CSV table of C-alpha atoms (C1' of nucleotides) in Angstrom, one decimal:
chain,number,residue,atom,x,y,z
A,1,MET,CA,72.9,-69.9,60.8
A,2,VAL,CA,76.6,-69.9,60.2
A,3,GLN,CA,76.8,-68.8,56.6
A,4,PRO,CA,74.1,-67.1,54.6
A,5,SER,CA,73.5,-68.7,51.2
A,6,VAL,CA,74.2,-66.4,48.3
A,7,TYR,CA,72.4,-68.1,45.4
A,8,SER,CA,68.6,-68.5,45.9
A,9,TYR,CA,66.3,-71.0,44.4
A,10,GLU,CA,64.7,-68.1,42.4
A,11,ASN,CA,68.1,-67.2,41.0
A,12,ILE,CA,68.6,-70.7,39.7
A,13,ILE,CA,65.2,-71.0,38.1
A,14,GLU,CA,65.4,-67.6,36.5
A,15,ALA,CA,68.8,-68.4,35.1
A,16,ALA,CA,67.6,-71.7,33.7
A,17,LEU,CA,64.6,-69.9,32.0
A,18,GLU,CA,66.9,-67.3,30.5
A,19,ILE,CA,69.1,-70.0,29.0
A,20,LEU,CA,66.1,-71.8,27.7
A,21,ARG,CA,64.8,-68.6,26.1
A,22,GLU,CA,68.1,-67.8,24.5
A,23,ASP,CA,69.5,-71.1,23.4
A,24,GLY,CA,66.8,-73.8,23.8
A,25,TRP,CA,66.4,-76.7,26.2
A,26,ARG,CA,69.5,-78.6,25.2
A,27,ALA,CA,71.6,-75.7,26.4
A,28,VAL,CA,70.1,-75.8,29.9
A,29,THR,CA,72.8,-77.7,31.8
A,30,THR,CA,73.9,-77.4,35.4
A,31,ARG,CA,77.2,-75.9,34.3
A,32,ALA,CA,75.5,-73.3,32.1
A,33,ILE,CA,73.2,-72.3,35.0
A,34,ALA,CA,76.2,-72.1,37.3
A,35,LYS,CA,78.0,-69.9,34.9
A,36,LYS,CA,75.0,-67.7,34.5
A,37,ILE,CA,74.7,-67.0,38.2
A,38,GLY,CA,78.4,-66.9,38.7
A,39,SER,CA,78.8,-70.0,40.9
A,40,SER,CA,79.9,-73.6,40.7
A,41,THR,CA,77.4,-76.4,40.3
A,42,MET,CA,77.2,-77.1,44.0
A,43,PRO,CA,74.7,-74.4,45.0
A,44,ILE,CA,72.3,-75.8,42.4
A,45,TYR,CA,72.3,-79.3,44.0
A,46,SER,CA,71.9,-77.7,47.4
A,47,ARG,CA,68.6,-76.2,46.3
A,48,VAL,CA,67.3,-78.7,43.8
A,49,LYS,CA,67.2,-82.4,44.0
A,50,SER,CA,68.0,-83.0,40.3
A,51,VAL,CA,67.7,-81.5,36.9
A,52,ASP,CA,64.4,-83.3,36.3
A,53,ASP,CA,63.1,-81.6,39.4
A,54,LEU,CA,64.2,-78.2,38.3
A,55,GLU,CA,62.6,-78.7,34.9
A,56,LYS,CA,59.1,-78.7,36.5
A,57,ASP,CA,59.4,-75.2,37.8
A,58,VAL,CA,61.1,-73.9,34.6
A,59,ARG,CA,58.1,-75.2,32.7
A,60,ILE,CA,55.8,-73.4,35.0
A,61,LYS,CA,57.7,-70.2,34.4
A,62,ALA,CA,57.7,-70.7,30.7
A,63,ARG,CA,53.9,-71.1,30.8
A,64,GLU,CA,53.6,-67.9,32.7
A,65,VAL,CA,55.4,-66.1,29.9
A,66,LEU,CA,52.9,-67.5,27.5
A,67,LYS,CA,50.0,-66.4,29.7
A,68,GLU,CA,51.4,-62.9,29.6
A,69,PHE,CA,51.3,-62.9,25.8
A,70,GLN,CA,47.7,-64.3,25.9
A,71,ARG,CA,46.5,-61.7,28.4
A,72,ARG,CA,47.5,-58.7,26.2
A,73,PRO,CA,44.3,-56.8,25.2
A,74,VAL,CA,45.1,-56.7,21.5
A,75,THR,CA,41.5,-56.9,20.5
A,76,PRO,CA,38.2,-56.7,22.3
A,77,ASP,CA,37.7,-60.5,21.9
A,78,THR,CA,39.1,-62.4,24.8
A,79,LEU,CA,39.5,-65.7,23.0
A,80,LEU,CA,41.0,-64.0,19.9
A,81,ASN,CA,43.6,-62.5,22.3
A,82,VAL,CA,44.4,-65.9,23.7
A,83,ALA,CA,44.9,-67.3,20.1
A,84,PHE,CA,46.9,-64.3,19.0
A,85,GLY,CA,49.1,-64.5,22.1
A,86,TYR,CA,49.7,-68.1,21.4
A,87,VAL,CA,51.0,-67.4,17.9
A,88,ALA,CA,52.9,-64.3,18.9
A,89,PHE,CA,54.5,-66.3,21.7
A,90,ALA,CA,55.6,-68.9,19.1
A,91,ARG,CA,57.1,-66.1,17.0
A,92,ASP,CA,58.8,-64.0,19.8
A,93,GLU,CA,59.7,-66.8,22.2
A,94,THR,CA,60.4,-69.5,19.8
A,95,ASN,CA,62.6,-71.5,22.1
A,96,LEU,CA,60.0,-71.4,24.8
A,97,PHE,CA,57.3,-72.5,22.5
A,98,ARG,CA,59.3,-75.3,21.0
A,99,TYR,CA,60.2,-76.5,24.5
A,100,LEU,CA,56.6,-76.5,25.7
A,101,TYR,CA,54.8,-77.9,22.6
A,102,LEU,CA,57.3,-79.5,20.3
A,103,GLU,CA,60.4,-80.8,21.9
A,104,ARG,CA,59.2,-81.7,25.4
A,105,PRO,CA,55.5,-81.8,25.4
A,106,GLU,CA,53.9,-83.0,28.6
A,107,LYS,CA,52.3,-86.3,28.5
A,108,LEU,CA,48.6,-85.7,28.9
A,109,SER,CA,46.5,-88.3,30.5
A,110,SER,CA,44.4,-90.2,28.0
A,111,GLU,CA,41.2,-89.2,29.9
A,112,ASP,CA,41.2,-85.6,28.8
A,113,SER,CA,41.9,-86.3,25.2
A,114,SER,CA,38.3,-85.2,24.5
A,115,GLY,CA,38.9,-81.7,25.8
A,116,MET,CA,42.1,-80.7,24.0
A,117,SER,CA,40.9,-77.2,23.6
A,118,GLU,CA,41.0,-76.8,27.4
A,119,THR,CA,44.8,-77.2,27.3
A,120,PHE,CA,45.0,-73.9,25.6
A,121,VAL,CA,43.5,-72.1,28.6
A,122,SER,CA,44.7,-74.5,31.2
A,123,ASP,CA,46.9,-71.8,32.8
A,124,PHE,CA,44.0,-69.5,33.3
A,125,GLY,CA,42.1,-69.7,36.6
A,126,ASP,CA,38.8,-71.5,36.6
A,127,ASP,CA,37.0,-68.2,37.2
A,128,SER,CA,39.0,-66.3,34.5
A,129,GLU,CA,37.4,-64.5,31.7
A,130,GLU,CA,39.3,-66.6,29.3
A,131,LYS,CA,38.1,-69.9,30.6
A,132,LYS,CA,34.5,-68.7,31.0
A,133,ALA,CA,34.4,-67.4,27.4
A,134,LEU,CA,35.6,-70.8,26.2
A,135,GLU,CA,33.0,-72.7,28.2
A,136,THR,CA,30.2,-70.4,27.0
A,137,LEU,CA,31.1,-71.2,23.5
A,138,GLN,CA,31.2,-74.9,24.2
A,139,ARG,CA,27.9,-74.9,26.1
A,140,THR,CA,26.2,-73.1,23.2
A,141,GLY,CA,27.0,-76.0,20.9
A,142,HIS,CA,30.1,-74.4,19.3
A,143,ASP,CA,32.3,-77.1,20.6
A,144,GLU,CA,33.4,-78.1,17.1
A,145,LEU,CA,34.1,-74.6,16.2
A,146,VAL,CA,36.4,-74.2,19.1
A,147,GLN,CA,38.1,-77.5,18.3
A,148,TYR,CA,38.8,-76.6,14.6
A,149,THR,CA,39.9,-73.1,15.5
A,150,TRP,CA,42.5,-74.4,17.9
A,151,ILE,CA,43.8,-76.9,15.5
A,152,PHE,CA,44.4,-74.0,13.1
A,153,VAL,CA,45.9,-71.8,15.7
A,154,HIS,CA,48.3,-74.5,16.8
A,155,GLY,CA,49.2,-75.2,13.2
A,156,LEU,CA,50.0,-71.6,12.5
A,157,ALA,CA,52.1,-71.3,15.7
A,158,THR,CA,54.0,-74.4,14.8
A,159,LEU,CA,54.7,-73.2,11.3
A,160,VAL,CA,55.9,-69.9,12.7
A,161,THR,CA,58.5,-71.6,14.8
A,162,SER,CA,59.6,-73.7,11.8
A,163,GLY,CA,60.7,-70.7,9.8
A,164,THR,CA,57.9,-70.7,7.3
A,165,TYR,CA,56.3,-67.7,8.8
A,166,ALA,CA,59.1,-66.7,11.1
A,167,SER,CA,58.8,-63.0,10.8
A,168,ILE,CA,55.0,-62.7,10.4
A,169,SER,CA,53.5,-59.4,11.4
A,170,ASP,CA,50.9,-58.9,14.1
A,171,GLU,CA,48.5,-57.8,11.4
A,172,SER,CA,49.0,-61.0,9.4
A,173,ILE,CA,48.5,-63.1,12.4
A,174,LEU,CA,45.2,-61.4,13.2
A,175,ARG,CA,44.1,-61.7,9.6
A,176,PHE,CA,44.8,-65.4,9.6
A,177,LEU,CA,43.0,-66.0,12.8
A,178,THR,CA,39.9,-63.9,12.1
A,179,ASN,CA,39.6,-65.3,8.6
A,180,ALA,CA,39.9,-68.9,9.8
A,181,GLY,CA,37.5,-68.2,12.7
A,182,GLN,CA,35.0,-66.7,10.3
A,183,ALA,CA,35.3,-69.7,8.0
A,184,PHE,CA,34.8,-72.2,10.7
A,185,HIS,CA,31.9,-70.2,12.3
A,186,ALA,CA,30.1,-69.9,9.0
A,187,TRP,CA,30.5,-73.6,8.4
A,188,SER,CA,29.4,-74.7,11.9
A,189,THR,CA,26.3,-72.6,11.7
A,190,LYS,CA,25.2,-73.5,8.2
A,191,ASP,CA,21.9,-75.4,7.9
A,192,ASP,CA,22.5,-78.4,5.7
A,193,SER,CA,25.2,-80.1,7.8
A,194,LYS,CA,23.8,-80.0,11.3
A,195,ASP,CA,25.0,-83.5,12.2
A,196,VAL,CA,28.4,-83.8,10.6
B,1,MET,CA,89.5,-107.2,-3.7
B,2,VAL,CA,91.0,-108.9,-0.8
B,3,GLN,CA,88.1,-109.3,1.6
B,4,PRO,CA,84.4,-108.7,0.7
B,5,SER,CA,82.6,-106.4,3.0
B,6,VAL,CA,79.8,-107.8,5.0
B,7,TYR,CA,77.9,-104.7,6.0
B,8,SER,CA,76.6,-102.6,3.2
B,9,TYR,CA,75.7,-98.9,3.1
B,10,GLU,CA,72.1,-99.9,2.7
B,11,ASN,CA,72.3,-102.1,5.8
B,12,ILE,CA,73.5,-99.1,7.8
B,13,ILE,CA,70.9,-96.6,6.6
B,14,GLU,CA,68.1,-99.1,7.0
B,15,ALA,CA,69.2,-99.8,10.6
B,16,ALA,CA,69.4,-96.1,11.3
B,17,LEU,CA,65.9,-95.6,10.0
B,18,GLU,CA,64.6,-98.5,12.1
B,19,ILE,CA,66.0,-97.0,15.2
B,20,LEU,CA,64.6,-93.6,14.3
B,21,ARG,CA,61.2,-95.1,13.8
B,22,GLU,CA,61.2,-97.1,17.1
B,23,ASP,CA,63.0,-94.8,19.5
B,24,GLY,CA,63.4,-91.3,17.9
B,25,TRP,CA,66.4,-89.4,16.7
B,26,ARG,CA,68.3,-89.2,19.9
B,27,ALA,CA,68.5,-93.0,20.0
B,28,VAL,CA,70.3,-93.0,16.6
B,29,THR,CA,73.9,-93.4,17.6
B,30,THR,CA,76.8,-95.2,15.9
B,31,ARG,CA,76.8,-97.8,18.7
B,32,ALA,CA,73.1,-98.4,18.3
B,33,ILE,CA,73.4,-98.8,14.6
B,34,ALA,CA,76.3,-101.2,15.1
B,35,LYS,CA,74.4,-103.3,17.6
B,36,LYS,CA,71.4,-103.4,15.2
B,37,ILE,CA,73.4,-104.8,12.3
B,38,GLY,CA,75.6,-106.9,14.6
B,39,SER,CA,78.9,-105.3,14.1
B,40,SER,CA,81.3,-102.9,15.7
B,41,THR,CA,81.3,-99.2,14.9
B,42,MET,CA,84.1,-99.5,12.4
B,43,PRO,CA,82.1,-100.7,9.3
B,44,ILE,CA,79.9,-97.6,9.7
B,45,TYR,CA,82.9,-95.3,9.4
B,46,SER,CA,84.2,-97.2,6.4
B,47,ARG,CA,81.0,-96.5,4.5
B,48,VAL,CA,80.0,-93.1,5.9
B,49,LYS,CA,82.1,-90.0,6.5
B,50,SER,CA,80.3,-89.0,9.6
B,51,VAL,CA,77.0,-89.1,11.4
B,52,ASP,CA,75.9,-85.8,9.9
B,53,ASP,CA,76.5,-87.3,6.5
B,54,LEU,CA,74.5,-90.3,7.4
B,55,GLU,CA,71.6,-88.2,8.5
B,56,LYS,CA,71.0,-86.8,5.1
B,57,ASP,CA,70.2,-90.2,3.6
B,58,VAL,CA,68.1,-91.2,6.7
B,59,ARG,CA,66.1,-88.1,6.2
B,60,ILE,CA,65.5,-89.0,2.5
B,61,LYS,CA,64.4,-92.5,3.6
B,62,ALA,CA,62.0,-91.0,6.2
B,63,ARG,CA,60.5,-88.8,3.6
B,64,GLU,CA,60.0,-91.7,1.3
B,65,VAL,CA,57.9,-93.4,4.0
B,66,LEU,CA,55.8,-90.2,4.3
B,67,LYS,CA,55.3,-90.2,0.5
B,68,GLU,CA,54.0,-93.8,0.6
B,69,PHE,CA,51.4,-92.7,3.1
B,70,GLN,CA,50.4,-89.7,0.9
B,71,ARG,CA,50.2,-91.9,-2.2
B,72,ARG,CA,47.6,-94.3,-0.8
B,73,PRO,CA,44.4,-93.8,-2.8
B,74,VAL,CA,42.1,-93.4,0.3
B,75,THR,CA,39.8,-91.1,-1.6
B,76,PRO,CA,39.4,-90.0,-5.2
B,77,ASP,CA,40.8,-86.6,-4.3
B,78,THR,CA,44.5,-86.5,-4.8
B,79,LEU,CA,45.2,-83.6,-2.6
B,80,LEU,CA,42.9,-84.9,0.1
B,81,ASN,CA,45.0,-88.1,0.0
B,82,VAL,CA,48.2,-86.1,0.5
B,83,ALA,CA,46.7,-84.3,3.5
B,84,PHE,CA,45.3,-87.5,4.9
B,85,GLY,CA,48.6,-89.3,4.5
B,86,TYR,CA,50.4,-86.5,6.3
B,87,VAL,CA,48.2,-86.9,9.4
B,88,ALA,CA,48.1,-90.7,9.3
B,89,PHE,CA,51.9,-90.6,9.0
B,90,ALA,CA,52.0,-88.4,12.1
B,91,ARG,CA,49.8,-90.9,13.9
B,92,ASP,CA,51.5,-94.2,12.7
B,93,GLU,CA,55.1,-93.0,12.4
B,94,THR,CA,55.2,-90.5,15.2
B,95,ASN,CA,58.9,-90.6,15.6
B,96,LEU,CA,59.5,-90.1,11.9
B,97,PHE,CA,57.1,-87.2,11.8
B,98,ARG,CA,58.6,-85.6,14.9
B,99,TYR,CA,62.0,-86.0,13.4
B,100,LEU,CA,61.1,-84.4,10.1
B,101,TYR,CA,58.9,-81.5,11.3
B,102,LEU,CA,59.4,-80.9,15.0
B,103,GLU,CA,62.8,-81.9,16.3
B,104,ARG,CA,65.0,-81.5,13.3
B,105,PRO,CA,63.2,-79.4,10.7
B,106,GLU,CA,65.3,-78.5,7.8
B,107,LYS,CA,66.3,-74.9,7.5
B,108,LEU,CA,64.3,-73.5,4.6
B,109,SER,CA,65.9,-70.8,2.6
B,110,SER,CA,64.1,-67.5,3.2
B,111,GLU,CA,63.3,-67.1,-0.5
B,112,ASP,CA,60.7,-69.8,-0.7
B,113,SER,CA,58.9,-68.6,2.5
B,114,SER,CA,56.0,-67.5,0.3
B,115,GLY,CA,55.3,-71.0,-1.0
B,116,MET,CA,55.1,-73.0,2.2
B,117,SER,CA,52.4,-75.2,0.8
B,118,GLU,CA,54.9,-76.5,-1.8
B,119,THR,CA,56.9,-78.1,0.9
B,120,PHE,CA,54.1,-80.5,1.5
B,121,VAL,CA,54.4,-81.9,-2.0
B,122,SER,CA,58.1,-81.3,-2.4
B,123,ASP,CA,58.9,-85.0,-2.6
B,124,PHE,CA,56.5,-85.5,-5.5
B,125,GLY,CA,58.0,-85.1,-8.9
B,126,ASP,CA,57.3,-81.9,-10.9
B,127,ASP,CA,55.1,-83.8,-13.3
B,128,SER,CA,53.3,-85.7,-10.5
B,129,GLU,CA,49.6,-85.6,-10.3
B,130,GLU,CA,49.9,-84.3,-6.8
B,131,LYS,CA,52.0,-81.3,-7.7
B,132,LYS,CA,49.9,-80.5,-10.7
B,133,ALA,CA,46.7,-80.6,-8.7
B,134,LEU,CA,48.2,-78.1,-6.2
B,135,GLU,CA,49.4,-75.8,-9.0
B,136,THR,CA,46.0,-75.9,-10.6
B,137,LEU,CA,44.4,-74.8,-7.4
B,138,GLN,CA,46.9,-72.0,-7.0
B,139,ARG,CA,46.6,-70.8,-10.6
B,140,THR,CA,42.8,-70.6,-10.3
B,141,GLY,CA,43.1,-68.1,-7.4
B,142,HIS,CA,42.7,-70.5,-4.6
B,143,ASP,CA,46.1,-69.8,-3.2
B,144,GLU,CA,44.7,-68.7,0.1
B,145,LEU,CA,42.5,-71.8,0.4
B,146,VAL,CA,45.6,-74.0,-0.1
B,147,GLN,CA,47.5,-72.0,2.5
B,148,TYR,CA,44.8,-72.1,5.2
B,149,THR,CA,44.1,-75.8,4.6
B,150,TRP,CA,47.8,-76.7,5.0
B,151,ILE,CA,48.0,-74.8,8.2
B,152,PHE,CA,45.1,-76.8,9.5
B,153,VAL,CA,46.5,-80.1,8.3
B,154,HIS,CA,49.9,-79.4,9.9
B,155,GLY,CA,48.2,-78.4,13.1
B,156,LEU,CA,46.1,-81.6,13.2
B,157,ALA,CA,49.2,-83.7,12.5
B,158,THR,CA,51.2,-82.0,15.2
B,159,LEU,CA,48.4,-82.5,17.8
B,160,VAL,CA,48.3,-86.1,16.8
B,161,THR,CA,51.9,-86.5,17.7
B,162,SER,CA,51.5,-84.7,21.0
B,163,GLY,CA,49.0,-87.2,22.3
B,164,THR,CA,45.9,-85.1,22.1
B,165,TYR,CA,44.6,-87.1,19.1
B,166,ALA,CA,47.1,-89.9,19.4
B,167,SER,CA,44.7,-92.8,18.4
B,168,ILE,CA,42.5,-90.9,16.1
B,169,SER,CA,40.7,-93.0,13.5
B,170,ASP,CA,41.0,-92.8,9.8
B,171,GLU,CA,37.4,-91.7,9.6
B,172,SER,CA,37.9,-88.9,12.1
B,173,ILE,CA,40.9,-87.6,10.2
B,174,LEU,CA,38.9,-87.6,7.0
B,175,ARG,CA,36.0,-85.8,8.7
B,176,PHE,CA,38.3,-83.2,10.1
B,177,LEU,CA,40.0,-82.6,6.8
B,178,THR,CA,36.9,-82.5,4.6
B,179,ASN,CA,35.0,-80.2,7.0
B,180,ALA,CA,37.9,-77.8,7.3
B,181,GLY,CA,38.4,-77.9,3.6
B,182,GLN,CA,34.7,-77.2,3.0
B,183,ALA,CA,34.8,-74.3,5.5
B,184,PHE,CA,37.8,-72.7,3.9
B,185,HIS,CA,36.4,-73.2,0.4
B,186,ALA,CA,33.1,-71.7,1.3
B,187,TRP,CA,34.8,-68.7,2.9
B,188,SER,CA,37.3,-68.2,0.1
B,189,THR,CA,34.6,-68.1,-2.6
B,190,LYS,CA,32.0,-66.0,-0.8
B,191,ASP,CA,31.3,-62.7,-2.5
B,192,ASP,CA,31.6,-59.9,0.1
B,193,SER,CA,35.2,-60.5,1.0
B,194,LYS,CA,37.0,-60.7,-2.3
B,195,ASP,CA,40.0,-58.7,-1.2
B,196,VAL,CA,40.7,-59.7,2.4
C,1,DT,C1',90.6,-65.3,69.1
C,2,DT,C1',89.4,-69.6,68.0
C,3,DG,C1',86.6,-73.6,66.9
C,4,DA,C1',82.9,-75.4,64.4
C,5,DC,C1',79.9,-75.8,60.8
C,6,DA,C1',77.6,-74.7,56.6
C,7,DA,C1',78.2,-72.8,51.9
C,8,DA,C1',80.6,-72.7,48.0
C,9,DA,C1',84.5,-74.0,44.9
C,10,DA,C1',87.3,-77.4,42.8
C,11,DA,C1',87.9,-81.7,41.4
C,12,DA,C1',86.5,-86.1,40.3
C,13,DC,C1',83.4,-90.1,38.9
C,14,DA,C1',80.4,-92.5,35.9
C,15,DT,C1',78.2,-92.4,31.6
C,16,DG,C1',77.5,-91.7,26.8
C,17,DC,C1',78.6,-89.5,22.6
C,18,DG,C1',81.4,-89.1,17.9
C,19,DT,C1',85.5,-90.5,16.3
C,20,DT,C1',90.1,-92.7,15.7
C,21,DA,C1',94.2,-95.7,16.6
C,22,DT,C1',95.6,-100.2,17.0
C,23,DA,C1',95.1,-105.1,16.7
C,24,DT,C1',93.1,-109.2,14.7
C,25,DA,C1',91.1,-112.1,11.2
C,26,DT,C1',90.2,-113.4,6.6
C,27,DA,C1',90.5,-114.1,1.7
C,28,DA,C1',92.9,-113.5,-2.7
C,29,DT,C1',97.4,-113.8,-4.7
C,30,DA,C1',102.4,-114.9,-5.3
D,1,DT,C1',101.9,-122.3,1.7
D,2,DA,C1',103.3,-117.6,2.8
D,3,DT,C1',102.3,-112.8,1.9
D,4,DT,C1',99.6,-108.9,1.7
D,5,DA,C1',95.8,-106.0,1.8
D,6,DT,C1',91.6,-104.9,3.8
D,7,DA,C1',87.3,-105.7,6.6
D,8,DT,C1',86.3,-105.8,11.1
D,9,DA,C1',86.8,-105.9,16.3
D,10,DT,C1',88.7,-103.9,20.3
D,11,DA,C1',90.1,-100.3,22.8
D,12,DA,C1',90.9,-95.8,23.5
D,13,DC,C1',90.7,-90.5,23.1
D,14,DG,C1',88.4,-86.1,23.8
D,15,DC,C1',84.5,-84.0,25.1
D,16,DA,C1',80.1,-83.1,27.5
D,17,DT,C1',76.7,-84.4,30.6
D,18,DG,C1',74.5,-85.2,35.6
D,19,DT,C1',76.0,-86.0,40.0
D,20,DT,C1',79.0,-86.6,44.0
D,21,DT,C1',83.2,-86.2,46.8
D,22,DT,C1',86.8,-83.4,48.6
D,23,DT,C1',88.7,-79.1,49.7
D,24,DT,C1',88.5,-74.3,50.7
D,25,DT,C1',86.2,-70.3,52.6
D,26,DG,C1',83.7,-67.4,55.5
D,27,DT,C1',80.8,-66.3,59.5
D,28,DC,C1',78.7,-66.9,64.0
D,29,DA,C1',79.2,-68.7,68.8
D,30,DA,C1',82.0,-69.9,72.6
DNA sequence: TTGACAAAAAAACATGCGTTATATATAATA
DNA sequence: TATTATATATAACGCATGTTTTTTTGTCAA
């Protein structure tokens, strides 16, 4: 080895994530990354094939941040924590949320369109408490409940990023979620509409 | 008048809306508009001060398309029609929906953050049936019901644009909306949680 | 100490954007 | 018919982007 490289792949991805958090996806340019790590644009192209390629790993990093939010034990209910974390993430990391779910949503294959609620726990391992809790709910016939709840959760998170509920408190989020959950639960278990 | 102009302001706005519908906001450029109407870029700048200026009227046009969706008498319930139209608009005019609510949402003044549900009927006149129906609901103490329902509606519409429910049927939309509406209504009128 | 080679910097290329300057065409008027 | 004003076309400017080429720098091996 003649000359050790100064700027690592990790440096580059971290810098890109920082810029994404602070100023959104359109600010993530090769020159901005270079400026952030204090180099020219060349080291980036030595480590990464293209910007499209770099984006994949930035997306993974962004999802890891979301997972941290969803893992926080805010309540004893694992799935409520996942939902709360989703909304809190939208509030506190608006640019990351907008990037993941609004501006640059991943194309999902048409096959898994039935299991949309799985996408909300897709970053948790197959043997994670979160995923097991969700599957238990679905196996016990509460599939619709899960579906409706996640539509609501996603709606709330999206409105948080749009400014409508921009500075919503933790308590308000929990109130929204528990109330909606209660409403859907009561509806899904009532007698006279078994087969709706 | 020495020479009659060929390309009218209407031509330009219509062309911009067409491009927005077909290929999204980032495709709406002066050159694309010019190509669409078969001219150079000059006539555009003769009619419009700048692209930012043009955007305002394109946005108004886009909202008019949404309003057409929401006015369709799909059911006897006016507000259900507004909700249904919102989701159907997200499904059938995805680029317009994404433009209005995801990619380029208007900054709303912080004052009206309380009345987010009003934004869903903002394009209806003050004496419209739609706005009166909403106000009646709110006046009769169903403000929370309205709020929760619109969060759900917006969540569903957003998921429709993301591909999860991309080709959802009219019937499925109505089922989602009526079920959620029922659930929220039952919850908001139950006795033991008057002051939640 | 020197030569070679890899890493990084600097600069440039190609492209696309909004916008503007200049040239051309066309229709009404003198 | 000749003039003039204006609508439009053509071309360019200034800027930002991704990417690549060229130049400089620094370190190890001979």
